[in-house]
Amino acid sequence: MRAVSTASWDLPENPPTRAEIERARWPKYDAFAFISGGATYLEDIEPAGTLHMAVVRSPVAHGRLLGVDIGEALAMDGVVAAVDGQEAARHLAPMPYLQNPEDIEARAFSVPALAVDELRWLGEPVAVVVAESAPRAQAAAAAVHVRYEELRPVLDPDELTEDPSAELVLAANDFTRGDTGSAFASAPHSLQSTVRIARSSTAPMEPRGYLASWDADGRLTVHASHQQPFQLRWELATVLQIPEDVIRVVVPQVGGSFGLKMTGFSEEPLVCLLSRLTGRPVKFVESRYECFLGGGREQIHRAAVAFDDQGRLLALRDHITIPVGAASTSPGWRMAYVTAATFPSAYDIPAVEIRSRVLLTNRPPWHSCRGYGKDTAIVVIERLVDMVAAHLGLDPAEVRRRNLLPSDRLPHRLPSGYLIDSGDFDALLDRALTLAGYRPGQGPRPADPEGDVVEGVGIAFEITPEGGGHPSGPLRTAVRPTAPVPETATVSVNAKGRVEVRSSVTNPGGGNDTSLAQLAADELGTTRAMVTVVQGDTDRVPAGTGHASSRATAVGGAAVVLAARDVASRLRAHAAALTGARPDRITFADSRVEADRRPVMTLADLCLDLHSTVGAAELAVTRSYAPQTQQGLNDGEEYRYTYPYVSSGVYVARVLVDLATGKTTITGLVAVHDCGRVINPTLVEGQMHGAMATGAGLALFEESLSDDDGSPLTSSFKHYLLPRANDLPSMVVEHIETPSPHTLLGAKGAGEAGVGGTMASVVNAVTHALGPGCPPPTALPLTPPRVLDLLAHAHGGVEP
């Protein structure tokens, strides 16, 4: 284990050099382009003659589609074409689902790009219109008349909880260990809790967007604000019924994604179809209203925990209802499986029963959200642990300490089969409590003389299974669906010593290109200015997952290291031949070549000589890397899941709650995080700050609301409340490193961690502030009205 502070490297027995610290803290590769307005987003790309597409959407949550009248729209000035579902179906195959649903006990399905017979959710695409400008296209879309017979929608998940009909059950996931019935019957104590987690959004700065154009040879180029260009290429080939190799997908700089910008949206093939029909480039950029139509995370947990007098957890039961909206080929609904599979987190609970039912409704489909289902599981288990502590009058930190898995029990297999590969959970807890100035047994206390504002402290432990990949191209059939999926990189050096890295990993704005450049530069002994990273272009980079599940550095970075090492080995051999030194005595530093630690030439001179004598091919290497398959401790069963590593962390939140208004103010957030080897602390801390802000927002503000008929009430940032800078305190983040035994670099993931842990710690802090007389919260987020409702029920003695 290695502790790394945000301020310094705490490794006195082997301190890094100043150069190592500076390299590890490389700032974001192209930060100036973003902060100066020089970044090129999808909206900035507009070839001559570009048309703009607008989508006509279903006005009802459920109905029988009787017809679509596009005549008035076609007659409008500047309108070039319009297509309804019947016409689209003559050109497009149904939208496919990228992964095999059956590997998570879900039923297979496909959906049309535009509704044909049935309207399944309010906002479902029904027709598209293209015009000379976006405003004209939107006006024409408003003129399209949709005829329908309204049907009764399924909107309330409580209607489905007890006995949902078979056609509404998308997936059933049950995970058990031990005998929960006997454990509950014999336990000295047990508690029950219902937790309703609201639907929420990803709300990226830049919404989705696509630009399609065909050339004279029938080749299609698609620019897309997207995470996964090769998966998008496969989807388009399938729906358009053309070969993959005639499609080029290019991802420009992306203004955030957080899971939203994966495949499965009907606008993706529709812009391509309309471009082919009109013979001109066609662009679609969704509005903020359209961005807020989708969502995720909505769940109802009916959980119970059994425990002894010392707070040892004996059994856990959670029956989960997860309404994922209408069926969609976006991978968002798969988060439901991950929620169930993440229980019981890192707690050593002998008996576990998880029963999850994933249900279809007539709300908009789920899209993927940062945290990807693990966040909600963490909130539920951490609430239960706090409830146990309160029931027994024990300190919440001590109850966690008594139940966390010790390091000598790792790797540890969860009931679902997920494997916790490594960690030091006691060290995380100790360090976080010390950083937060936590005092055991501290009760809620007034923060002002009048007693209207009270302070609370909350703790949460989090695990985050990460590193799952999506096979693309030839790997779709070559890689077993549940095996670790590789990423690929090509590293080349030109005659001037400049390094180019072409990676299958894409960058949705978080800066993983910086880490890839850093890793290549370290292996080749060169400087940042000499490394260029190419990503997100299916014609220029090798195939891979793109960006998902915090694998860019841990998996994609490992491929870069392997390729760079091979290039360095060839350079070393050529330098040895030129100098007469042994290859193992040749080193590279600061773009110089050294023999026995004496400079002998520049790296550029060496590369020029090698290019002139051997050729450029000698200095270009492509390597792939997949994490090792895993097994549990004393467990011979082959690991068959795509999450090869698990990060972990402890979060401590301090809040002030105004008892008169219900408003919560977060005054402190501390995180001690273990993502294995930290390649670039600056980037990891940036990821953590963003995730913690998301978790805080989900705990207190963020909620996607709709009316009784399914009409969205959350259509802008005026209604969807993201935390602002002045809603958040200064965050303290430190790292403890327990390298993953299953990755080349020892790195784990840092992109999804922090959401669930922060969300749970803030909720626990609010509950702590409200005191033992207040019933536990049953609905999240804890908005001021919900806090006041808890207080009212406390005074009335009735649970909400």
mmCIF file of C-alpha atoms in Angstrom, residues 412-760:
data_model
loop_
_atom_site.group_PDB
_atom_site.id
_atom_site.type_symbol
_atom_site.label_atom_id
_atom_site.label_comp_id
_atom_site.label_asym_id
_atom_site.label_seq_id
_atom_site.Cartn_x
_atom_site.Cartn_y
_atom_site.Cartn_z
ATOM 1 C CA HIS A 412 -13.433 -11.498 -2.448
ATOM 2 C CA ARG A 413 -16.344 -12.623 -4.589
ATOM 3 C CA LEU A 414 -19.726 -10.930 -4.162
ATOM 4 C CA PRO A 415 -22.940 -12.988 -4.430
ATOM 5 C CA SER A 416 -23.346 -11.769 -8.023
ATOM 6 C CA GLY A 417 -19.909 -13.049 -8.971
ATOM 7 C CA TYR A 418 -18.276 -9.621 -9.102
ATOM 8 C CA LEU A 419 -14.813 -9.753 -7.565
ATOM 9 C CA ILE A 420 -13.230 -7.183 -5.262
ATOM 10 C CA ASP A 421 -9.636 -7.573 -6.366
ATOM 11 C CA SER A 422 -7.688 -5.506 -3.828
ATOM 12 C CA GLY A 423 -7.830 -2.734 -1.254
ATOM 13 C CA ASP A 424 -7.066 -1.656 2.295
ATOM 14 C CA PHE A 425 -10.424 -0.570 3.651
ATOM 15 C CA ASP A 426 -9.339 0.027 7.240
ATOM 16 C CA ALA A 427 -6.583 2.374 6.062
ATOM 17 C CA LEU A 428 -9.078 4.319 3.937
ATOM 18 C CA LEU A 429 -11.441 4.692 6.879
ATOM 19 C CA ASP A 430 -8.720 5.742 9.309
ATOM 20 C CA ARG A 431 -7.257 8.356 6.992
ATOM 21 C CA ALA A 432 -10.613 9.846 6.006
ATOM 22 C CA LEU A 433 -11.715 10.202 9.622
ATOM 23 C CA THR A 434 -8.410 11.858 10.531
ATOM 24 C CA LEU A 435 -8.581 14.297 7.611
ATOM 25 C CA ALA A 436 -12.168 15.199 8.476
ATOM 26 C CA GLY A 437 -11.399 15.750 12.155
ATOM 27 C CA TYR A 438 -14.084 13.194 12.971
ATOM 28 C CA ARG A 439 -14.966 12.707 16.633
ATOM 29 C CA PRO A 440 -16.524 9.319 17.541
ATOM 30 C CA GLY A 441 -19.942 9.451 19.126
ATOM 31 C CA GLN A 442 -20.526 13.061 18.151
ATOM 32 C CA GLY A 443 -24.230 13.878 18.088
ATOM 33 C CA PRO A 444 -25.963 16.607 16.128
ATOM 34 C CA ARG A 445 -25.255 20.027 17.526
ATOM 35 C CA PRO A 446 -26.740 23.503 17.096
ATOM 36 C CA ALA A 447 -24.682 25.678 14.781
ATOM 37 C CA ASP A 448 -26.204 28.941 15.976
ATOM 38 C CA PRO A 449 -27.370 30.296 19.365
ATOM 39 C CA GLU A 450 -31.032 30.181 18.329
ATOM 40 C CA GLY A 451 -30.824 26.496 17.500
ATOM 41 C CA ASP A 452 -32.558 26.858 14.110
ATOM 42 C CA VAL A 453 -29.486 25.561 12.266
ATOM 43 C CA VAL A 454 -27.985 22.209 13.221
ATOM 44 C CA GLU A 455 -24.786 20.502 12.093
ATOM 45 C CA GLY A 456 -24.461 16.893 11.010
ATOM 46 C CA VAL A 457 -21.638 14.591 9.935
ATOM 47 C CA GLY A 458 -22.024 11.637 7.613
ATOM 48 C CA ILE A 459 -19.698 8.809 6.595
ATOM 49 C CA ALA A 460 -19.929 6.469 3.621
ATOM 50 C CA PHE A 461 -17.789 3.654 2.251
ATOM 51 C CA GLU A 462 -17.837 2.999 -1.472
ATOM 52 C CA ILE A 463 -16.670 0.336 -3.869
ATOM 53 C CA THR A 464 -16.797 0.892 -7.605
ATOM 54 C CA PRO A 465 -16.398 -2.089 -9.947
ATOM 55 C CA GLU A 466 -14.856 -0.646 -13.102
ATOM 56 C CA GLY A 467 -13.041 -1.417 -16.329
ATOM 57 C CA GLY A 468 -15.870 -3.054 -18.279
ATOM 58 C CA GLY A 469 -15.370 -2.946 -22.040
ATOM 59 C CA HIS A 470 -17.493 -3.320 -25.167
ATOM 60 C CA PRO A 471 -16.015 -5.398 -28.002
ATOM 61 C CA SER A 472 -16.040 -3.749 -31.414
ATOM 62 C CA GLY A 473 -15.119 -4.713 -34.948
ATOM 63 C CA PRO A 474 -13.613 -8.237 -35.181
ATOM 64 C CA LEU A 475 -13.562 -8.436 -31.369
ATOM 65 C CA ARG A 476 -17.360 -8.685 -31.294
ATOM 66 C CA THR A 477 -17.049 -12.350 -32.219
ATOM 67 C CA ALA A 478 -13.480 -13.039 -31.106
ATOM 68 C CA VAL A 479 -13.912 -12.010 -27.458
ATOM 69 C CA ARG A 480 -16.201 -13.943 -25.125
ATOM 70 C CA PRO A 481 -18.955 -11.513 -24.040
ATOM 71 C CA THR A 482 -17.985 -11.585 -20.362
ATOM 72 C CA ALA A 483 -14.203 -11.751 -20.810
ATOM 73 C CA PRO A 484 -11.969 -8.725 -20.266
ATOM 74 C CA VAL A 485 -11.976 -6.622 -23.434
ATOM 75 C CA PRO A 486 -8.691 -5.213 -24.787
ATOM 76 C CA GLU A 487 -7.744 -1.710 -25.822
ATOM 77 C CA THR A 488 -5.159 -1.064 -28.533
ATOM 78 C CA ALA A 489 -2.553 1.608 -29.219
ATOM 79 C CA THR A 490 -0.102 2.395 -31.980
ATOM 80 C CA VAL A 491 3.009 4.329 -30.978
ATOM 81 C CA SER A 492 5.321 5.687 -33.651
ATOM 82 C CA VAL A 493 8.343 8.014 -33.713
ATOM 83 C CA ASN A 494 9.243 10.058 -36.776
ATOM 84 C CA ALA A 495 12.670 11.099 -38.034
ATOM 85 C CA LYS A 496 12.612 14.225 -35.846
ATOM 86 C CA GLY A 497 11.934 12.258 -32.678
ATOM 87 C CA ARG A 498 8.301 13.320 -32.437
ATOM 88 C CA VAL A 499 6.032 10.686 -30.910
ATOM 89 C CA GLU A 500 2.521 9.945 -32.100
ATOM 90 C CA VAL A 501 0.107 7.860 -30.015
ATOM 91 C CA ARG A 502 -2.985 6.503 -31.719
ATOM 92 C CA SER A 503 -5.326 5.049 -29.129
ATOM 93 C CA SER A 504 -8.621 3.150 -29.235
ATOM 94 C CA VAL A 505 -9.582 5.184 -26.149
ATOM 95 C CA THR A 506 -11.617 8.352 -26.677
ATOM 96 C CA ASN A 507 -11.646 11.469 -24.535
ATOM 97 C CA PRO A 508 -15.050 12.955 -23.554
ATOM 98 C CA GLY A 509 -13.382 15.938 -21.911
ATOM 99 C CA GLY A 510 -11.712 14.495 -18.824
ATOM 100 C CA GLY A 511 -8.161 14.628 -20.152
ATOM 101 C CA ASN A 512 -7.164 10.969 -20.556
ATOM 102 C CA ASP A 513 -5.091 12.029 -23.576
ATOM 103 C CA THR A 514 -2.793 13.731 -21.079
ATOM 104 C CA SER A 515 -2.176 10.459 -19.245
ATOM 105 C CA LEU A 516 -1.590 8.582 -22.503
ATOM 106 C CA ALA A 517 0.954 11.184 -23.626
ATOM 107 C CA GLN A 518 2.600 11.102 -20.213
ATOM 108 C CA LEU A 519 2.966 7.307 -20.265
ATOM 109 C CA ALA A 520 4.454 7.306 -23.769
ATOM 110 C CA ALA A 521 6.853 10.150 -22.911
ATOM 111 C CA ASP A 522 8.050 8.372 -19.770
ATOM 112 C CA GLU A 523 8.808 5.157 -21.664
ATOM 113 C CA LEU A 524 10.645 6.995 -24.451
ATOM 114 C CA GLY A 525 12.420 9.559 -22.289
ATOM 115 C CA THR A 526 11.030 12.533 -24.140
ATOM 116 C CA THR A 527 9.095 15.679 -23.267
ATOM 117 C CA ARG A 528 5.432 16.542 -23.360
ATOM 118 C CA ALA A 529 5.892 18.876 -26.321
ATOM 119 C CA MET A 530 7.159 15.959 -28.429
ATOM 120 C CA VAL A 531 4.031 13.757 -28.012
ATOM 121 C CA THR A 532 0.824 13.988 -30.037
ATOM 122 C CA VAL A 533 -2.225 11.873 -29.177
ATOM 123 C CA VAL A 534 -4.770 10.897 -31.840
ATOM 124 C CA GLN A 535 -8.178 9.619 -30.688
ATOM 125 C CA GLY A 536 -11.745 9.186 -31.856
ATOM 126 C CA ASP A 537 -11.307 8.655 -35.607
ATOM 127 C CA THR A 538 -12.167 5.192 -36.885
ATOM 128 C CA ASP A 539 -10.009 5.715 -39.973
ATOM 129 C CA ARG A 540 -6.914 6.622 -37.970
ATOM 130 C CA VAL A 541 -6.988 4.740 -34.672
ATOM 131 C CA PRO A 542 -7.294 1.046 -33.764
ATOM 132 C CA ALA A 543 -10.661 -0.369 -32.707
ATOM 133 C CA GLY A 544 -11.685 -0.508 -29.065
ATOM 134 C CA THR A 545 -14.293 0.385 -26.464
ATOM 135 C CA GLY A 546 -13.740 4.122 -26.721
ATOM 136 C CA HIS A 547 -14.637 5.576 -23.352
ATOM 137 C CA ALA A 548 -16.577 3.700 -20.676
ATOM 138 C CA SER A 549 -16.212 2.355 -17.163
ATOM 139 C CA SER A 550 -12.961 4.090 -16.177
ATOM 140 C CA ARG A 551 -10.677 2.028 -18.394
ATOM 141 C CA ALA A 552 -8.951 4.732 -20.435
ATOM 142 C CA THR A 553 -5.716 4.788 -18.429
ATOM 143 C CA ALA A 554 -5.772 1.427 -16.672
ATOM 144 C CA VAL A 555 -6.406 -0.521 -19.905
ATOM 145 C CA GLY A 556 -5.798 1.922 -22.761
ATOM 146 C CA GLY A 557 -2.741 3.353 -21.018
ATOM 147 C CA ALA A 558 -1.295 -0.129 -20.597
ATOM 148 C CA ALA A 559 -1.525 -0.685 -24.366
ATOM 149 C CA VAL A 560 0.358 2.591 -24.890
ATOM 150 C CA VAL A 561 3.071 1.507 -22.456
ATOM 151 C CA LEU A 562 3.535 -1.864 -24.176
ATOM 152 C CA ALA A 563 3.799 -0.276 -27.627
ATOM 153 C CA ALA A 564 6.147 2.469 -26.380
ATOM 154 C CA ARG A 565 8.355 -0.109 -24.679
ATOM 155 C CA ASP A 566 8.692 -2.017 -27.930
ATOM 156 C CA VAL A 567 9.644 1.195 -29.757
ATOM 157 C CA ALA A 568 12.131 2.061 -26.997
ATOM 158 C CA SER A 569 13.662 -1.397 -27.273
ATOM 159 C CA ARG A 570 14.259 -0.913 -31.001
ATOM 160 C CA LEU A 571 15.722 2.537 -30.411
ATOM 161 C CA ARG A 572 17.940 1.124 -27.685
ATOM 162 C CA ALA A 573 19.256 -1.622 -29.957
ATOM 163 C CA HIS A 574 20.067 0.872 -32.733
ATOM 164 C CA ALA A 575 21.787 3.227 -30.266
ATOM 165 C CA ALA A 576 23.851 0.344 -28.964
ATOM 166 C CA ALA A 577 24.950 -0.502 -32.499
ATOM 167 C CA LEU A 578 25.982 3.108 -33.093
ATOM 168 C CA THR A 579 27.839 3.614 -29.797
ATOM 169 C CA GLY A 580 29.176 0.153 -29.023
ATOM 170 C CA ALA A 581 27.471 0.212 -25.616
ATOM 171 C CA ARG A 582 25.381 -2.696 -24.412
ATOM 172 C CA PRO A 583 21.615 -2.196 -25.046
ATOM 173 C CA ASP A 584 20.879 -2.473 -21.331
ATOM 174 C CA ARG A 585 23.196 0.488 -20.725
ATOM 175 C CA ILE A 586 21.283 2.756 -23.112
ATOM 176 C CA THR A 587 18.745 5.078 -21.497
ATOM 177 C CA PHE A 588 16.559 7.954 -22.667
ATOM 178 C CA ALA A 589 15.942 11.160 -20.702
ATOM 179 C CA ASP A 590 14.768 14.643 -21.700
ATOM 180 C CA SER A 591 14.938 13.700 -25.397
ATOM 181 C CA ARG A 592 18.599 12.658 -25.043
ATOM 182 C CA VAL A 593 20.216 9.279 -25.538
ATOM 183 C CA GLU A 594 22.630 8.245 -22.796
ATOM 184 C CA ALA A 595 25.124 5.417 -22.691
ATOM 185 C CA ASP A 596 26.303 4.517 -19.210
ATOM 186 C CA ARG A 597 24.568 7.748 -18.057
ATOM 187 C CA ARG A 598 26.622 9.921 -20.435
ATOM 188 C CA PRO A 599 24.802 11.860 -23.185
ATOM 189 C CA VAL A 600 25.860 10.560 -26.605
ATOM 190 C CA MET A 601 23.275 12.045 -28.982
ATOM 191 C CA THR A 602 19.793 13.503 -29.098
ATOM 192 C CA LEU A 603 16.778 11.303 -29.549
ATOM 193 C CA ALA A 604 16.039 13.169 -32.795
ATOM 194 C CA ASP A 605 19.508 12.292 -34.164
ATOM 195 C CA LEU A 606 19.000 8.634 -33.285
ATOM 196 C CA CYS A 607 15.574 8.561 -34.939
ATOM 197 C CA LEU A 608 16.868 10.277 -38.069
ATOM 198 C CA ASP A 609 19.647 7.723 -38.419
ATOM 199 C CA LEU A 610 17.295 4.805 -37.856
ATOM 200 C CA HIS A 611 14.733 6.156 -40.363
ATOM 201 C CA SER A 612 17.431 6.643 -42.985
ATOM 202 C CA THR A 613 19.011 3.231 -42.541
ATOM 203 C CA VAL A 614 16.126 0.927 -41.605
ATOM 204 C CA GLY A 615 12.915 2.774 -42.393
ATOM 205 C CA ALA A 616 9.911 4.277 -40.619
ATOM 206 C CA ALA A 617 8.182 0.919 -40.123
ATOM 207 C CA GLU A 618 10.764 -0.033 -37.525
ATOM 208 C CA LEU A 619 9.563 2.770 -35.254
ATOM 209 C CA ALA A 620 5.807 2.057 -35.332
ATOM 210 C CA VAL A 621 4.370 -0.588 -33.028
ATOM 211 C CA THR A 622 0.772 -1.614 -32.315
ATOM 212 C CA ARG A 623 -0.047 -3.456 -29.101
ATOM 213 C CA SER A 624 -3.240 -4.545 -27.423
ATOM 214 C CA TYR A 625 -3.833 -5.080 -23.737
ATOM 215 C CA ALA A 626 -6.611 -6.690 -21.703
ATOM 216 C CA PRO A 627 -6.631 -7.039 -17.921
ATOM 217 C CA GLN A 628 -5.985 -10.485 -16.547
ATOM 218 C CA THR A 629 -8.924 -12.727 -15.752
ATOM 219 C CA GLN A 630 -9.605 -12.999 -12.046
ATOM 220 C CA GLN A 631 -10.344 -15.599 -9.430
ATOM 221 C CA GLY A 632 -11.389 -15.221 -5.829
ATOM 222 C CA LEU A 633 -9.383 -16.327 -2.828
ATOM 223 C CA ASN A 634 -9.429 -20.156 -2.726
ATOM 224 C CA ASP A 635 -11.852 -19.996 -5.621
ATOM 225 C CA GLY A 636 -11.243 -22.016 -8.744
ATOM 226 C CA GLU A 637 -14.187 -20.617 -10.661
ATOM 227 C CA GLU A 638 -13.193 -18.616 -13.719
ATOM 228 C CA TYR A 639 -14.083 -14.957 -13.475
ATOM 229 C CA ARG A 640 -16.679 -14.268 -16.168
ATOM 230 C CA TYR A 641 -17.538 -10.604 -15.696
ATOM 231 C CA THR A 642 -16.202 -7.589 -17.525
ATOM 232 C CA TYR A 643 -15.235 -5.551 -14.425
ATOM 233 C CA PRO A 644 -11.586 -6.513 -13.834
ATOM 234 C CA TYR A 645 -10.847 -4.183 -10.910
ATOM 235 C CA VAL A 646 -12.621 -2.381 -8.070
ATOM 236 C CA SER A 647 -11.715 1.037 -6.685
ATOM 237 C CA SER A 648 -12.764 2.033 -3.179
ATOM 238 C CA GLY A 649 -13.033 5.081 -0.986
ATOM 239 C CA VAL A 650 -14.327 6.662 2.210
ATOM 240 C CA TYR A 651 -16.251 9.942 2.181
ATOM 241 C CA VAL A 652 -17.060 12.266 5.069
ATOM 242 C CA ALA A 653 -19.551 15.117 4.697
ATOM 243 C CA ARG A 654 -20.425 17.955 7.051
ATOM 244 C CA VAL A 655 -23.674 19.838 6.613
ATOM 245 C CA LEU A 656 -25.744 22.574 8.178
ATOM 246 C CA VAL A 657 -29.518 22.088 8.099
ATOM 247 C CA ASP A 658 -31.844 25.024 8.615
ATOM 248 C CA LEU A 659 -34.773 23.589 10.577
ATOM 249 C CA ALA A 660 -37.005 26.506 9.614
ATOM 250 C CA THR A 661 -36.559 26.247 5.832
ATOM 251 C CA GLY A 662 -35.255 22.704 5.294
ATOM 252 C CA LYS A 663 -32.283 24.032 3.367
ATOM 253 C CA THR A 664 -29.062 22.029 3.614
ATOM 254 C CA THR A 665 -25.643 23.617 3.192
ATOM 255 C CA ILE A 666 -22.629 21.374 2.706
ATOM 256 C CA THR A 667 -19.706 22.780 4.690
ATOM 257 C CA GLY A 668 -17.154 20.011 4.228
ATOM 258 C CA LEU A 669 -16.398 17.106 1.883
ATOM 259 C CA VAL A 670 -13.441 14.784 2.456
ATOM 260 C CA ALA A 671 -12.541 11.796 0.300
ATOM 261 C CA VAL A 672 -9.765 9.249 0.603
ATOM 262 C CA HIS A 673 -9.775 7.210 -2.556
ATOM 263 C CA ASP A 674 -7.968 4.099 -3.791
ATOM 264 C CA CYS A 675 -7.820 3.781 -7.568
ATOM 265 C CA GLY A 676 -4.645 1.738 -7.519
ATOM 266 C CA ARG A 677 -1.553 3.356 -8.925
ATOM 267 C CA VAL A 678 -2.225 7.045 -9.569
ATOM 268 C CA ILE A 679 -0.742 7.932 -12.947
ATOM 269 C CA ASN A 680 -1.624 11.631 -12.874
ATOM 270 C CA PRO A 681 -2.867 13.034 -9.542
ATOM 271 C CA THR A 682 -4.105 16.268 -11.112
ATOM 272 C CA LEU A 683 -6.467 14.431 -13.448
ATOM 273 C CA VAL A 684 -7.624 11.982 -10.782
ATOM 274 C CA GLU A 685 -8.410 14.807 -8.379
ATOM 275 C CA GLY A 686 -10.333 16.582 -11.130
ATOM 276 C CA GLN A 687 -12.365 13.432 -11.697
ATOM 277 C CA MET A 688 -13.027 13.132 -7.982
ATOM 278 C CA HIS A 689 -14.094 16.764 -7.637
ATOM 279 C CA GLY A 690 -16.577 16.314 -10.472
ATOM 280 C CA ALA A 691 -17.928 13.044 -9.096
ATOM 281 C CA MET A 692 -18.286 14.522 -5.619
ATOM 282 C CA ALA A 693 -20.178 17.496 -7.031
ATOM 283 C CA THR A 694 -22.484 15.068 -8.831
ATOM 284 C CA GLY A 695 -23.048 13.041 -5.664
ATOM 285 C CA ALA A 696 -23.811 16.176 -3.668
ATOM 286 C CA GLY A 697 -26.305 17.309 -6.297
ATOM 287 C CA LEU A 698 -28.040 13.933 -6.360
ATOM 288 C CA ALA A 699 -28.287 13.960 -2.564
ATOM 289 C CA LEU A 700 -29.860 17.415 -2.308
ATOM 290 C CA PHE A 701 -31.009 18.936 -5.611
ATOM 291 C CA GLU A 702 -31.098 16.908 -8.800
ATOM 292 C CA GLU A 703 -34.381 15.329 -9.839
ATOM 293 C CA SER A 704 -36.080 14.790 -13.209
ATOM 294 C CA LEU A 705 -39.772 15.449 -12.634
ATOM 295 C CA SER A 706 -42.829 14.778 -14.782
ATOM 296 C CA ASP A 707 -46.544 15.441 -14.606
ATOM 297 C CA ASP A 708 -49.212 12.813 -14.029
ATOM 298 C CA ASP A 709 -49.534 12.271 -17.792
ATOM 299 C CA GLY A 710 -45.785 11.853 -18.280
ATOM 300 C CA SER A 711 -45.137 15.423 -19.471
ATOM 301 C CA PRO A 712 -41.656 16.534 -18.394
ATOM 302 C CA LEU A 713 -41.540 19.272 -15.778
ATOM 303 C CA THR A 714 -37.758 19.463 -15.854
ATOM 304 C CA SER A 715 -36.823 21.023 -19.180
ATOM 305 C CA SER A 716 -34.034 23.493 -18.381
ATOM 306 C CA PHE A 717 -31.448 24.339 -15.759
ATOM 307 C CA LYS A 718 -34.063 26.595 -14.182
ATOM 308 C CA HIS A 719 -35.935 23.433 -13.232
ATOM 309 C CA TYR A 720 -33.148 20.857 -13.002
ATOM 310 C CA LEU A 721 -31.020 22.132 -10.143
ATOM 311 C CA LEU A 722 -27.326 21.392 -10.478
ATOM 312 C CA PRO A 723 -25.058 22.398 -7.578
ATOM 313 C CA ARG A 724 -23.309 25.694 -8.280
ATOM 314 C CA ALA A 725 -19.822 26.553 -7.125
ATOM 315 C CA ASN A 726 -21.177 28.395 -4.091
ATOM 316 C CA ASP A 727 -23.254 25.334 -3.146
ATOM 317 C CA LEU A 728 -20.106 23.284 -2.608
ATOM 318 C CA PRO A 729 -17.286 23.562 -0.092
ATOM 319 C CA SER A 730 -13.585 23.220 -0.768
ATOM 320 C CA MET A 731 -13.039 19.509 -1.245
ATOM 321 C CA VAL A 732 -10.212 17.549 0.352
ATOM 322 C CA VAL A 733 -9.070 14.553 -1.679
ATOM 323 C CA GLU A 734 -6.272 12.133 -0.874
ATOM 324 C CA HIS A 735 -5.259 8.820 -2.331
ATOM 325 C CA ILE A 736 -4.147 5.517 -0.907
ATOM 326 C CA GLU A 737 -2.643 3.188 -3.495
ATOM 327 C CA THR A 738 -3.204 -0.559 -3.414
ATOM 328 C CA PRO A 739 -2.232 -1.585 -6.936
ATOM 329 C CA SER A 740 -4.565 -3.869 -8.823
ATOM 330 C CA PRO A 741 -2.983 -7.287 -9.307
ATOM 331 C CA HIS A 742 -4.787 -7.643 -12.633
ATOM 332 C CA THR A 743 -3.589 -4.604 -14.595
ATOM 333 C CA LEU A 744 -0.160 -3.922 -16.066
ATOM 334 C CA LEU A 745 0.165 -0.518 -14.415
ATOM 335 C CA GLY A 746 -1.530 -1.449 -11.142
ATOM 336 C CA ALA A 747 -4.131 1.211 -11.943
ATOM 337 C CA LYS A 748 -7.852 0.891 -11.290
ATOM 338 C CA GLY A 749 -10.601 3.324 -12.241
ATOM 339 C CA ALA A 750 -11.173 6.918 -11.156
ATOM 340 C CA GLY A 751 -14.021 8.097 -13.381
ATOM 341 C CA GLU A 752 -17.109 6.602 -11.728
ATOM 342 C CA ALA A 753 -15.997 6.590 -8.098
ATOM 343 C CA GLY A 754 -17.163 9.351 -5.811
ATOM 344 C CA VAL A 755 -20.780 9.698 -6.936
ATOM 345 C CA GLY A 756 -22.339 7.092 -4.637
ATOM 346 C CA GLY A 757 -19.943 7.692 -1.748
ATOM 347 C CA THR A 758 -20.576 11.439 -1.683
ATOM 348 C CA MET A 759 -24.305 11.029 -2.169
ATOM 349 C CA ALA A 760 -24.500 8.575 0.748
#
